[in-house]
Coordinates of C-alpha atoms in Angstrom, one line a residue:
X1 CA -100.9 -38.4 -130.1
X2 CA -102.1 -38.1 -126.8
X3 CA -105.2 -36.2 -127.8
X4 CA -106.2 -39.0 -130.0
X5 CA -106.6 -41.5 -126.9
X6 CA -110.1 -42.9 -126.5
X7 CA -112.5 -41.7 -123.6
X8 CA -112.6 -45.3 -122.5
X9 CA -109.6 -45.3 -121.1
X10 CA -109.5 -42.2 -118.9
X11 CA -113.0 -43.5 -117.9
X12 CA -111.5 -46.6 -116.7
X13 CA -108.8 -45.1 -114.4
X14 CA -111.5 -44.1 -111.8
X15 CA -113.9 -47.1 -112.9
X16 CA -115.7 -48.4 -109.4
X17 CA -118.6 -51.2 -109.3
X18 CA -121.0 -48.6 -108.3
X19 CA -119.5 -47.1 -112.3
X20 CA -120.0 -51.2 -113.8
X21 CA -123.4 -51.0 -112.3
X22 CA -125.3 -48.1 -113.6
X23 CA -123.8 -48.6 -117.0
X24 CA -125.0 -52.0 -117.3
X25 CA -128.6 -50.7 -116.5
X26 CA -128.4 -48.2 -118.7
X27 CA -126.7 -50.1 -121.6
X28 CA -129.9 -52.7 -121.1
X29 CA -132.2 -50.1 -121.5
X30 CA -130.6 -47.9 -124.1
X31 CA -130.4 -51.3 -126.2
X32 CA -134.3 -52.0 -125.5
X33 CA -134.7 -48.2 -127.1
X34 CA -132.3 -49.2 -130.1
X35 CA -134.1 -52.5 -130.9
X36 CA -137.0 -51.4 -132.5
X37 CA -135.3 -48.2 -134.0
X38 CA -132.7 -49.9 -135.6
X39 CA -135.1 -52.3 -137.5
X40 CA -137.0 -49.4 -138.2
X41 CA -134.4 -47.1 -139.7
X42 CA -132.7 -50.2 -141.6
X43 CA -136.2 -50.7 -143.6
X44 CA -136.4 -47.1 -143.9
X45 CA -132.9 -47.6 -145.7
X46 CA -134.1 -50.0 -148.1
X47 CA -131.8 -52.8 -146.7
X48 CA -132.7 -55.9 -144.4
X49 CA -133.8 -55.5 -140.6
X50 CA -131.0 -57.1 -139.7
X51 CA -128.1 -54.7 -141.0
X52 CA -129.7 -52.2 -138.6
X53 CA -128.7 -54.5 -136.0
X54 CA -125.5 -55.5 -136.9
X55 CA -124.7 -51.8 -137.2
X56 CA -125.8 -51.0 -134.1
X57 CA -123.6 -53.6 -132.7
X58 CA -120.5 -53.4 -134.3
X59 CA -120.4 -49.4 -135.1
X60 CA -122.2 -48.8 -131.5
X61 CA -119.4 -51.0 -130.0
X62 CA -116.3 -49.7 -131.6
X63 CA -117.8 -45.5 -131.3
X64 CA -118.0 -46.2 -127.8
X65 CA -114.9 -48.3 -127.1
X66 CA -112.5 -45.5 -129.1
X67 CA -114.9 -42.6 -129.3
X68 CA -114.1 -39.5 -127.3
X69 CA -116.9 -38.5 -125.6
X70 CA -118.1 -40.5 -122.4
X71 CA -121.8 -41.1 -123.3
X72 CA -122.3 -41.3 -126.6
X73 CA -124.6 -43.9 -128.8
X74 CA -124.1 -44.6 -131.9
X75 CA -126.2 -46.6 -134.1
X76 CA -128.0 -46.4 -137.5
X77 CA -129.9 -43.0 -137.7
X78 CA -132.8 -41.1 -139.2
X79 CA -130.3 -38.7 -141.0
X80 CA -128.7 -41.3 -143.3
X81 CA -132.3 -43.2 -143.9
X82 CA -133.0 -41.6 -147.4
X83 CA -129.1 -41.4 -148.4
X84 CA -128.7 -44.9 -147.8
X85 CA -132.1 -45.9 -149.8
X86 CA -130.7 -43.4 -152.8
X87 CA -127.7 -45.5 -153.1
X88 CA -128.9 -49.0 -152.6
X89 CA -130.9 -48.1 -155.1
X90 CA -128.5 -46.8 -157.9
X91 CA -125.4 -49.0 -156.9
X92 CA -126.6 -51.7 -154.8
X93 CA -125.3 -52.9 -150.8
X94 CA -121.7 -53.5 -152.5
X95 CA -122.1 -49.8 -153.5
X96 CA -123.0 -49.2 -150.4
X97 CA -120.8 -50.7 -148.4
X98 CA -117.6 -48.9 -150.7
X99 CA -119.1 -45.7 -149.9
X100 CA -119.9 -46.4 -146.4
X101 CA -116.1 -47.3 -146.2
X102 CA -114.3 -44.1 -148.1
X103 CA -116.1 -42.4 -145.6
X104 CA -114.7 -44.2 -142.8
X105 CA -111.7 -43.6 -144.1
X106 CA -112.5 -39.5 -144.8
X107 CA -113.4 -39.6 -141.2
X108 CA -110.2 -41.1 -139.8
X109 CA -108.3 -38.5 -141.5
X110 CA -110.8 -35.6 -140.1
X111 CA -109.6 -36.6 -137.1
X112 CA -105.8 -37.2 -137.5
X113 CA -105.7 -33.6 -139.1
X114 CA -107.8 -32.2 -136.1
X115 CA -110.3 -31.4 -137.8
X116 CA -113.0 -31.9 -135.0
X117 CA -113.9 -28.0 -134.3
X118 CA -115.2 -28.3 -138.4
X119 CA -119.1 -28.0 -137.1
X120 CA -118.6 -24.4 -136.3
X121 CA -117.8 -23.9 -139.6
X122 CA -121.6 -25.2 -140.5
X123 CA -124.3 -22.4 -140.1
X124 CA -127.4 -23.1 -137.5
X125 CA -129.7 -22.5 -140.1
X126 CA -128.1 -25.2 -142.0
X127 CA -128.1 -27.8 -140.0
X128 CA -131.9 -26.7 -138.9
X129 CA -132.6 -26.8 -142.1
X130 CA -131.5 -30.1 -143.6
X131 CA -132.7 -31.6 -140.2
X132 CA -136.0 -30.7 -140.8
X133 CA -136.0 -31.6 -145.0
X134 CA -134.7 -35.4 -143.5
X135 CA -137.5 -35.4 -141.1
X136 CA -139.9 -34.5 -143.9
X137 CA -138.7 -37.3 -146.5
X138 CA -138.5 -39.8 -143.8
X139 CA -142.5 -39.1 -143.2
X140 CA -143.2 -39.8 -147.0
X141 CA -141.1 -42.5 -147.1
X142 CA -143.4 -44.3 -144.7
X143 CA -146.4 -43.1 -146.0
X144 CA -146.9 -46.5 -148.1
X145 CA -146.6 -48.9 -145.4
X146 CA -148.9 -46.3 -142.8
X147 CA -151.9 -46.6 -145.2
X148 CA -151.1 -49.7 -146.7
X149 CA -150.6 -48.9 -150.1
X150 CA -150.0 -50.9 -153.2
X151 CA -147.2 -48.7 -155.6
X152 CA -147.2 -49.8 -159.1
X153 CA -143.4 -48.4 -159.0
X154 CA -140.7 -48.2 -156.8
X155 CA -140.3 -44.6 -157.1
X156 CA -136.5 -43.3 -155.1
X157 CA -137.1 -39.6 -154.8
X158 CA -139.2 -37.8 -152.6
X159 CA -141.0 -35.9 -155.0
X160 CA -141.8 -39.3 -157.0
X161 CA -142.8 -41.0 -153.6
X162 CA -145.6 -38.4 -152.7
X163 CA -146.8 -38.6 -156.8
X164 CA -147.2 -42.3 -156.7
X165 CA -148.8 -42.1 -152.9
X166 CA -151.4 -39.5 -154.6
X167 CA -151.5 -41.9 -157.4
X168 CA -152.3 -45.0 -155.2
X169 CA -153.8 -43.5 -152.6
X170 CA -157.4 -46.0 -153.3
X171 CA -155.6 -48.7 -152.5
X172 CA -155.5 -47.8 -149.2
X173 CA -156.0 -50.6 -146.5
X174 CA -157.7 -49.0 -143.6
X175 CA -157.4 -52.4 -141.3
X176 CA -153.2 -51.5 -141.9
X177 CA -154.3 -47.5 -141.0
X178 CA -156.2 -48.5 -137.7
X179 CA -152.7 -50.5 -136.6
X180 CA -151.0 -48.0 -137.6
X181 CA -153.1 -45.6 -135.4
X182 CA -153.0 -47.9 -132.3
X183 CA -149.2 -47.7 -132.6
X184 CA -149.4 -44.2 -133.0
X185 CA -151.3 -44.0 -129.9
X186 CA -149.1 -46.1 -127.7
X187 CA -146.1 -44.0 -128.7
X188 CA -147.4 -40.8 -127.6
X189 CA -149.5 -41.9 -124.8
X190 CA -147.3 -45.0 -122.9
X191 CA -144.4 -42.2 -121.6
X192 CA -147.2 -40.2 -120.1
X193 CA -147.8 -43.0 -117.8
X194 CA -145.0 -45.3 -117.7
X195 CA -141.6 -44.1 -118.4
X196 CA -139.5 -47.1 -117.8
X197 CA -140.5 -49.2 -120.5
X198 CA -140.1 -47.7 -124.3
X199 CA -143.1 -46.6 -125.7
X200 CA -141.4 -48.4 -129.3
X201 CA -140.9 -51.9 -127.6
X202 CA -144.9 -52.0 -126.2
X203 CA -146.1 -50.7 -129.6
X204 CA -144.4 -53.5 -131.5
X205 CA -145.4 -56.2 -128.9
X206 CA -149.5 -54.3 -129.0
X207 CA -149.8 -54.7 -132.6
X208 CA -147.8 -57.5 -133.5
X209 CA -150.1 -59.6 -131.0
X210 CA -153.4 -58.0 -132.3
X211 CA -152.1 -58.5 -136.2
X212 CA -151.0 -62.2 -135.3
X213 CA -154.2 -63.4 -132.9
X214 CA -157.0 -61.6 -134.9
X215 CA -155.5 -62.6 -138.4
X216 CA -155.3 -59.0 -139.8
X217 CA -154.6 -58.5 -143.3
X218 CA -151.7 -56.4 -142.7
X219 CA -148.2 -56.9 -144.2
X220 CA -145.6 -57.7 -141.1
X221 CA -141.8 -57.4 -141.7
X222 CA -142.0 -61.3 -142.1
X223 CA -144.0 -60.5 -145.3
X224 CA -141.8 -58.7 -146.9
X225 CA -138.4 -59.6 -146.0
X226 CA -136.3 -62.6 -144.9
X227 CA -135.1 -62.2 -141.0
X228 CA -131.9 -64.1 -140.6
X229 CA -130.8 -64.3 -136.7
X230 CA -126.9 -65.0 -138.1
X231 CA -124.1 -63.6 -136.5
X232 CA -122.7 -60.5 -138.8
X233 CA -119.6 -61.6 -140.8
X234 CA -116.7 -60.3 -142.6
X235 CA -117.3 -59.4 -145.9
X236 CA -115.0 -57.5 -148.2
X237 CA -116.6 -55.5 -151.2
X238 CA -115.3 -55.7 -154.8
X239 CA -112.9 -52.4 -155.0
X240 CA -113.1 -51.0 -158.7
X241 CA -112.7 -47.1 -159.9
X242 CA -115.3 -47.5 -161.7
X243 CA -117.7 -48.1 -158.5
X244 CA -115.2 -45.6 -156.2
X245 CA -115.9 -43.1 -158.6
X246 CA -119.5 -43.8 -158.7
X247 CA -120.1 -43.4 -155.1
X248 CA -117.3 -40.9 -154.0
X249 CA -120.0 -38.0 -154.1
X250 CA -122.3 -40.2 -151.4
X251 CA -119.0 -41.0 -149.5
X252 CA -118.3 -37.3 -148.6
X253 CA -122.1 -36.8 -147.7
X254 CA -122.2 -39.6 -145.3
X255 CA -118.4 -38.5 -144.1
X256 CA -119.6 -35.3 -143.7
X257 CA -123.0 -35.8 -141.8
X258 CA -121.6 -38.5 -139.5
X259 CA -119.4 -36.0 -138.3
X260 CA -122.1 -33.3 -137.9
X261 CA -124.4 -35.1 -136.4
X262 CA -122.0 -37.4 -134.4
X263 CA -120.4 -33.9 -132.9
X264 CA -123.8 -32.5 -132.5
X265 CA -124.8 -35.1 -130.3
X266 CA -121.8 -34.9 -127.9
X267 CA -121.7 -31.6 -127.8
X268 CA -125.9 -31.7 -126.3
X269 CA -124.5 -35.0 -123.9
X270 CA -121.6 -32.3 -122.8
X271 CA -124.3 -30.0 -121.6
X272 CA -125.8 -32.3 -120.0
X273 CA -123.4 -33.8 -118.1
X274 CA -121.5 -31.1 -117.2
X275 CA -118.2 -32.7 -119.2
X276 CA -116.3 -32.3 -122.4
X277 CA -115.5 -34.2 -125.3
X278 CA -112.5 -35.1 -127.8
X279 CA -113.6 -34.0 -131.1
X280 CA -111.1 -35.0 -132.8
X281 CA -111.1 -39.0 -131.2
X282 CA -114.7 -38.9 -132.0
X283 CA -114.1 -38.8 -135.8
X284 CA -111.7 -41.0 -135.8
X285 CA -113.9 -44.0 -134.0
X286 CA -117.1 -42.8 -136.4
X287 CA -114.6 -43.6 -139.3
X288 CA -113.7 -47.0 -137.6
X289 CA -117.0 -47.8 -136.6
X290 CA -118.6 -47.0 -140.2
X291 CA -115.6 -48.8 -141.9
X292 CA -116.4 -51.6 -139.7
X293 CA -120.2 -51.8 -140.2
X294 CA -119.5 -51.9 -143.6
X295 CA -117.5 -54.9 -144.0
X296 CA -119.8 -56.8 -141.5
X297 CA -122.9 -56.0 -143.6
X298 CA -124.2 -53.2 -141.6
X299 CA -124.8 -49.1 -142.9
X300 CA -124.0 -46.0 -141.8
X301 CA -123.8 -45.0 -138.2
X302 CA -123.8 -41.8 -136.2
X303 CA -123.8 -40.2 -132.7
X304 CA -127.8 -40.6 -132.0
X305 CA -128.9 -37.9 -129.9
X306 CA -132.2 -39.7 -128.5
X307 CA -130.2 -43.0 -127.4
X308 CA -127.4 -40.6 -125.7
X309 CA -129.8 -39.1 -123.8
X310 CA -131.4 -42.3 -122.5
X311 CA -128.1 -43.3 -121.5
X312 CA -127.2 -40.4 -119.9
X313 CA -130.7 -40.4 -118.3
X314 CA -130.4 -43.7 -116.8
X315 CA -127.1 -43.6 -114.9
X316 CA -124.5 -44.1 -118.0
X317 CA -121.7 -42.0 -117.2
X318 CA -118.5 -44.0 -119.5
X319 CA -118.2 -45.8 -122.8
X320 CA -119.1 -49.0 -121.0
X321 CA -123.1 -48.0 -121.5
X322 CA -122.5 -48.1 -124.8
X323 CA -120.7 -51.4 -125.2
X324 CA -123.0 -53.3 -123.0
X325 CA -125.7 -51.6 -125.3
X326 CA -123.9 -53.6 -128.6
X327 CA -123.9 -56.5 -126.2
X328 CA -127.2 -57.1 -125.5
X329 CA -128.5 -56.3 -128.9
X330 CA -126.0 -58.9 -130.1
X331 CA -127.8 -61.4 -127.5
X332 CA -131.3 -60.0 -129.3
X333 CA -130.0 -61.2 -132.6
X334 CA -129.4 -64.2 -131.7
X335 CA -131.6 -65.3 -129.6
X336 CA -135.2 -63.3 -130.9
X337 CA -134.6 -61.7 -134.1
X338 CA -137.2 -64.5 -135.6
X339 CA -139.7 -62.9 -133.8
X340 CA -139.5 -59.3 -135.8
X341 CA -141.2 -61.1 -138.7
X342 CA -143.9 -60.3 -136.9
X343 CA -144.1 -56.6 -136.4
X344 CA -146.5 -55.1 -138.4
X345 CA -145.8 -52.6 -141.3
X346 CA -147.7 -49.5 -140.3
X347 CA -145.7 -49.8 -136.2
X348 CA -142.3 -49.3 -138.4
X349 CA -144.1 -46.7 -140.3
X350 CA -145.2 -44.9 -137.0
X351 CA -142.0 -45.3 -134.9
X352 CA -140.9 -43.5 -137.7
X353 CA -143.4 -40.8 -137.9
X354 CA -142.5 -40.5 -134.1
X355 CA -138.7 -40.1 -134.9
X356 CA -139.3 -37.6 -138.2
X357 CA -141.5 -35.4 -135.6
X358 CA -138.8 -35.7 -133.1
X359 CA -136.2 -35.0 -135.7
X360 CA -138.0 -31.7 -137.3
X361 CA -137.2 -29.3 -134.2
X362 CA -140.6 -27.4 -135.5
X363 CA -140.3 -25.5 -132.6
X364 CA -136.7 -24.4 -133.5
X365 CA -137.8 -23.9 -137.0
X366 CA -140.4 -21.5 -136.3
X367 CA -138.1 -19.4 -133.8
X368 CA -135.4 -18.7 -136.3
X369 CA -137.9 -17.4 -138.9
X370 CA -140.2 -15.3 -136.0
X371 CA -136.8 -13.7 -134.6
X372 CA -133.7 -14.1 -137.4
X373 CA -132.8 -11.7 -139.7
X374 CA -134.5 -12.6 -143.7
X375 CA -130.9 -13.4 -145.0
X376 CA -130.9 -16.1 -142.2
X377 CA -134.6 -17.4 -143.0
X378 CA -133.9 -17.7 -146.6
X379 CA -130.5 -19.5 -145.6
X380 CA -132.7 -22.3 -143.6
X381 CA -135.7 -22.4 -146.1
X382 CA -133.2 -22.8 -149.3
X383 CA -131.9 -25.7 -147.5
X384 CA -135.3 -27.5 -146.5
X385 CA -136.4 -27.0 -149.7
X386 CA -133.5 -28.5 -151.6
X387 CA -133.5 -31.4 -149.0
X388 CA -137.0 -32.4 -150.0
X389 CA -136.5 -31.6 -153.5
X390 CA -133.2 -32.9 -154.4
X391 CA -130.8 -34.6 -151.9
X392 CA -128.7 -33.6 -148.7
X393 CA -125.1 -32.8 -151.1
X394 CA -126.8 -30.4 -153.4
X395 CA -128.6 -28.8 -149.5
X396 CA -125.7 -28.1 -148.3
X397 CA -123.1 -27.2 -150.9
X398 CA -126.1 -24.4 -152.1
X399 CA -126.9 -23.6 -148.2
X400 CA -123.4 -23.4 -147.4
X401 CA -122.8 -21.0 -150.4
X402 CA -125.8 -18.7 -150.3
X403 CA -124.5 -18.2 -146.3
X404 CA -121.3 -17.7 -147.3
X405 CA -122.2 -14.6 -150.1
X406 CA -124.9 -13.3 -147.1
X407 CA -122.0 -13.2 -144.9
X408 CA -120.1 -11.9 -147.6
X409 CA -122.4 -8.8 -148.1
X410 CA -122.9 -8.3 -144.5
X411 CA -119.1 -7.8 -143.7
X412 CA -119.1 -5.5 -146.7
X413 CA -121.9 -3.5 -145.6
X414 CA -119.9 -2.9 -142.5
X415 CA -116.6 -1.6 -144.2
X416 CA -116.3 1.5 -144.5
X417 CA -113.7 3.8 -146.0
X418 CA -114.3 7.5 -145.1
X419 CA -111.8 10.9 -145.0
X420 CA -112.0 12.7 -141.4
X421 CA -113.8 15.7 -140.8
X422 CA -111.1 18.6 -140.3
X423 CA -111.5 21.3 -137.8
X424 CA -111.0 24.2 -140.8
X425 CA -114.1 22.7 -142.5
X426 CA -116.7 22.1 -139.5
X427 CA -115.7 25.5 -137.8
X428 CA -115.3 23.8 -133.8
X429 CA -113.7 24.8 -131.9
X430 CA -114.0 23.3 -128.8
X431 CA -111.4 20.8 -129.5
X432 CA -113.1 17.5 -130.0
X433 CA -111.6 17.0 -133.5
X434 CA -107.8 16.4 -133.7
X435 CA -105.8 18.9 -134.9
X436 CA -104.7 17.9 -139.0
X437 CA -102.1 20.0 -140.3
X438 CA -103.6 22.1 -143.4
X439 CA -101.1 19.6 -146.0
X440 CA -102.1 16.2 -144.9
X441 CA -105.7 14.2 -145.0
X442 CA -107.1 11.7 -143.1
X443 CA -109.1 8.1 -144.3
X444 CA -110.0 6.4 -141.8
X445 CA -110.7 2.3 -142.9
X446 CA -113.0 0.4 -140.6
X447 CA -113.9 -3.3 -141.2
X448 CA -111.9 -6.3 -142.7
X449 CA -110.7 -5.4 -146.1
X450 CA -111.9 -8.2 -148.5
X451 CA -112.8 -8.6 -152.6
X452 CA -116.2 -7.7 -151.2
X453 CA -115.5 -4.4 -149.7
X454 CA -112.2 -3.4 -152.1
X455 CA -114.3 -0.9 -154.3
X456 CA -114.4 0.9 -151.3
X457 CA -111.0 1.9 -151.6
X458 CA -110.8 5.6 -152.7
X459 CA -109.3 7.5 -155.9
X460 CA -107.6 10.5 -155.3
X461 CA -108.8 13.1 -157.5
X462 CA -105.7 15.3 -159.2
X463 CA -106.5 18.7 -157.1
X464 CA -106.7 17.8 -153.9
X465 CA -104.0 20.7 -152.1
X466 CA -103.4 18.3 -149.8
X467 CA -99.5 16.5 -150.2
X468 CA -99.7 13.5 -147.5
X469 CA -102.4 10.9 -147.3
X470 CA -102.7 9.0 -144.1
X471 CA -104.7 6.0 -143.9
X472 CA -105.7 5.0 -140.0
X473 CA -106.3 1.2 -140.0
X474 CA -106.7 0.3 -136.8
X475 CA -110.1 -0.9 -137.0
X476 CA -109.0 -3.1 -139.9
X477 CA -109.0 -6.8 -138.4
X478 CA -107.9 -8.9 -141.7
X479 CA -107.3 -7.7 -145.1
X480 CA -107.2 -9.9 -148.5
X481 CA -105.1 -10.0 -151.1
X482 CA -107.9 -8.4 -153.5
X483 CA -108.2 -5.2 -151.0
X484 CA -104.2 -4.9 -151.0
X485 CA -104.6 -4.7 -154.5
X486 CA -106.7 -1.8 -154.0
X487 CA -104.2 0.3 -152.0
X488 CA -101.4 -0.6 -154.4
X489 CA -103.7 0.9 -157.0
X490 CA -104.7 4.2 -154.3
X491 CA -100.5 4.3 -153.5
X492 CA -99.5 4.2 -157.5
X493 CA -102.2 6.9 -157.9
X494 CA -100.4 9.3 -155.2
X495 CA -97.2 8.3 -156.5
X496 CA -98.3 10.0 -159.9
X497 CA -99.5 12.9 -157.9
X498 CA -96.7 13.8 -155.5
X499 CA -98.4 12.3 -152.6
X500 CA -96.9 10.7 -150.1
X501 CA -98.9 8.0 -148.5
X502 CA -98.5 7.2 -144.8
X503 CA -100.8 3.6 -143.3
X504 CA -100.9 4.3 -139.3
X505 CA -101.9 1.7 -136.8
X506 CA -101.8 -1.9 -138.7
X507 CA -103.0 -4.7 -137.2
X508 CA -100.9 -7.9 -137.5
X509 CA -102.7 -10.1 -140.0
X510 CA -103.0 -6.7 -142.7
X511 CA -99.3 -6.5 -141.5
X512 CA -98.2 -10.1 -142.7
X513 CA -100.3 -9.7 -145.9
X514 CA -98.8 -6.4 -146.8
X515 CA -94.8 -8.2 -145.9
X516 CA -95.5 -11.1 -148.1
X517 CA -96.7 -9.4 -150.8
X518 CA -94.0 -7.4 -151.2
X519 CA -95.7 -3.9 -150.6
X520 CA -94.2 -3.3 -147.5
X521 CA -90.6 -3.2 -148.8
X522 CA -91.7 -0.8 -152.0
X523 CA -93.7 1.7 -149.7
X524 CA -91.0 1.5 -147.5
X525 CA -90.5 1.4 -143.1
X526 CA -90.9 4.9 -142.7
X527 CA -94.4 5.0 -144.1
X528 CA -95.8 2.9 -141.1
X529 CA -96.4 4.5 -137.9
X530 CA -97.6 2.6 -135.4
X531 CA -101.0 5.2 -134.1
X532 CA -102.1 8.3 -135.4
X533 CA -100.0 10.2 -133.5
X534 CA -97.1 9.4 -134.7
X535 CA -98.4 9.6 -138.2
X536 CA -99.7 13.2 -137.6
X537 CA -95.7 13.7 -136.5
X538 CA -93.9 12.0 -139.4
X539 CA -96.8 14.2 -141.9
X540 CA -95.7 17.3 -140.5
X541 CA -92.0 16.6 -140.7
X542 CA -92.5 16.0 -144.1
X543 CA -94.2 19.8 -144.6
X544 CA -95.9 21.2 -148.0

């Protein structure tokens, strides 16, 4: 089990004060970064401001404290905004809070089984893709509160959001658009001048002042919800199978996202400080952190790349950043979390608009589809699209499977089955073809050997002249059981014919396939050679 031991404490074995110090600053300053983001992203979830703190806290402190990378903060995230909204919405915060904790669970056991190198497994284009449909919903979610509007419905999917927006759209309140705008402003303009102080925090303090002192009619936070500054407590859920079963299908999404974007984000903190982190640990603190959020009332949580780049820019070098991060926004709760009944509507709605336009990768986007291949691009905008459309499960399950076939057709497109040229039929003479006695031919198989490329597998036609069939497989890399098939149909065919069938150079994992089956014993030893030459031998010993 000694890969499954937290960063923490291999930090802590060379931990100086010069160490305590920097990740104190940077744990202050990353938690200044959080504060506004997590109330954000927790109305952006359809639950209270609050839970975004309390999952900030309690999932930020236990990812860092177990987690197995040095610098990473956790917290509530974009990614999980319109998930968590979809099932508050159909099942409720106890539905919620069951789902949240399966996939705690589903992550505890990613990590137990090793399963921390999974996000290879998940195509670029995907994850472009889905990134940029979240950043997409999370901009029309927030399109009510930027202009003010007044729904007549509480419509859940995105499609219904931008109808009812089109809908509403003269109910406008422009006073709510020009603070919107002003936050806006501040968040793009502050870090061009002053870098050490969140652009988030000075647009909340900006237009809560004007909204309070000048009396605007725009709604605040205060307006719409009840802030409660109380400690997060222990709550346990009603288990039923009727609710398990309900929300199983959001479990694995959340399970399965937390782990991308969690691994994501420490593999970018990895290249950024030059280090490298435990996979595998990682999942298993995201499944004890989410676990944990849940039964103290908070939602999802995930590696945040923004936040684990502040720390890393501002000295934090262990999981102590991250724990002092959890402590001062616990201190926050307490202490001001009255105060964010203040902060006006449209500054959540354009901290947001500033972390969907973060979250997009545009730039990214429009690389793959200038320089990818069309398979790739239609990979990327299936998955966009059906993020928008429909949710992030059916994205990826339809991404993931339209990839799979591309790659599919492109490894068959690569396999090739074809007889060798013989020297009797091209006339050289100069010796660059090898020498094939006049009784034998030659099919050279190139490529792994799959259901997708088994049609390739020849017949032999009844006249050939030729008594031995060597088949040179030394460019063969894997074979299926589908493709075996094939050559048990090709051998039977020979057998019928009087031909004896040689296979020369085959690689290990055709090898295995071809001793489990049972082939190799009925074709027999002797009709394996282990290169060409030797095949070439054994066809001539066997003569016309």
């Amino acid at each position: 089990m000694r890969e499954l031991t937290p960063q923490l404490i291999h930090s802590l074995k060379h931990y100086s004060k010069e160490d305590l110090t920097k990740d104190l600053v940077s744990g202050v300053i990353v938690a200044i970064i959080a504060l506004p983001l997590s109330i954000a992203l927790a109305l952006a979830s359809g639950v209270a401001p609050e839970q975004g703190l309390y999952t900030a806290i309690v999932a930020g402190f236990l990812i860092s404290a177990l987690g197995g990378s040095k610098v990473q903060i956790a917290g509530p995230t974009a990614a999980f905004a319109t998930i968590v909204a979809g099932i508050v919405a159909k099942n409720g915060m106890e539905g919620l809070a069951v789902a949240t904790i399966l996939a705690g669970v589903m992550l505890v056991l990613m990590g137990v089984l090793r399963m921390g190198s999974m996000i290879k497994f998940i195509p670029y284009t995907i994850t472009t893709g889905f990134t940029a449909g979240i950043a997409v919903t999370i901009l029309i979610g927030q399109l009510k509160d930027f202009f003010g509007l007044t729904f007549t419905r509480s419509p859940v999917e995105t499609l219904e959001k931008v109808e009812e927006v089109a809908h509403t759209f003269h109910t406008a309140n422009w006073t709510a658009v020009g603070v919107g705008v002003l936050a806006l402003a501040i968040l793009i303009v502050w870090p061009r001048i002053f870098q050490k102080i969140p652009a988030s925090l000075i647009a909340v303090v900006a237009t809560a002042g004007a909204v309070k002192l000048l009396s605007l009619p725009v709604n605040t936070i205060g307006d719409l919800y009840t802030i409660s500054s109380d400690l997060p407590r222990l709550s346990l859920p009603g288990l039923s199978y009727d609710t398990v079963a309900a929300v199983l299908p959001d479990a694995f999404t959340i399970a399965v996202l937390a782990a991308i974007e969690s691994l994501l984000s420490a593999v970018v903190a990895d290249e950024m400080i030059g280090s490298r982190h435990n996979s595998n640990m990682e999942l298993v603190a995201q499944g004890v952190g989410n676990a944990a959020s849940a039964l103290f009332g908070g939602i999802p949580a995930t590696g945040a790349i923004a936040r684990t780049a502040a720390n890393i820019k501002n000295g934090g070098r262990s999981p102590v950043a991250g724990m002092v991060h959890a402590g001062v926004l616990l201190l926050v709760l307490v202490l001001l979390m009255p105060y964010a009944a203040l902060i006006p509507m449209p500054c959540i709605a354009a901290i947001l608009f500033q972390v969907a336009y973060n979250m997009s990768g545009w730039r990214t986007v429009v690389q793959v589809v200038e320089h990818s291949p069309k398979s790739d691009v239609a990979v990327l905008a299936a998955t966009f699209l059906l993020t928008v459309v429909f949710d992030l499960v059916v994205a990826i399950a339809v991404g993931l499977s339209l990839a799979c076939l591309l790659f599919m057709k492109r490894m068959a497109d690569v396999a090739v089955v074809k007889e060798w040229d013989y020297v009797e039929d091209t006339g050289d003479g100069q010796g660059r073809l090898k020498p094939v006695p006049p009784h034998v031919m030659v099919f050279e198989i190139s490529g792994p050997m799959f259901f997708g490329a088994a049609d390739k597998i020849p017949h032999i036609e009844r006249n050939t002249g030729r008594n031995v069939l060597i088949l040179r497989m030394r460019s063969v890399p894997a074979m299926d059981i589908t493709a075996l098939n094939g050559l048990r149909r090709l051998w039977h065919e020979c057998q019928d014919k009087g031909i004896k069938v040689l296979f020369s150079h085959v690689n290990e994992q055709p090898m295995s396939v071809f001793q489990k089956s049972g082939m190799y014993g009925l074709v027999g030893e002797d009709s394996f050679a282990p290169n060409i030459d030797a095949a070439l031998d054994r066809a001539a010993e066997i003569g016309v």
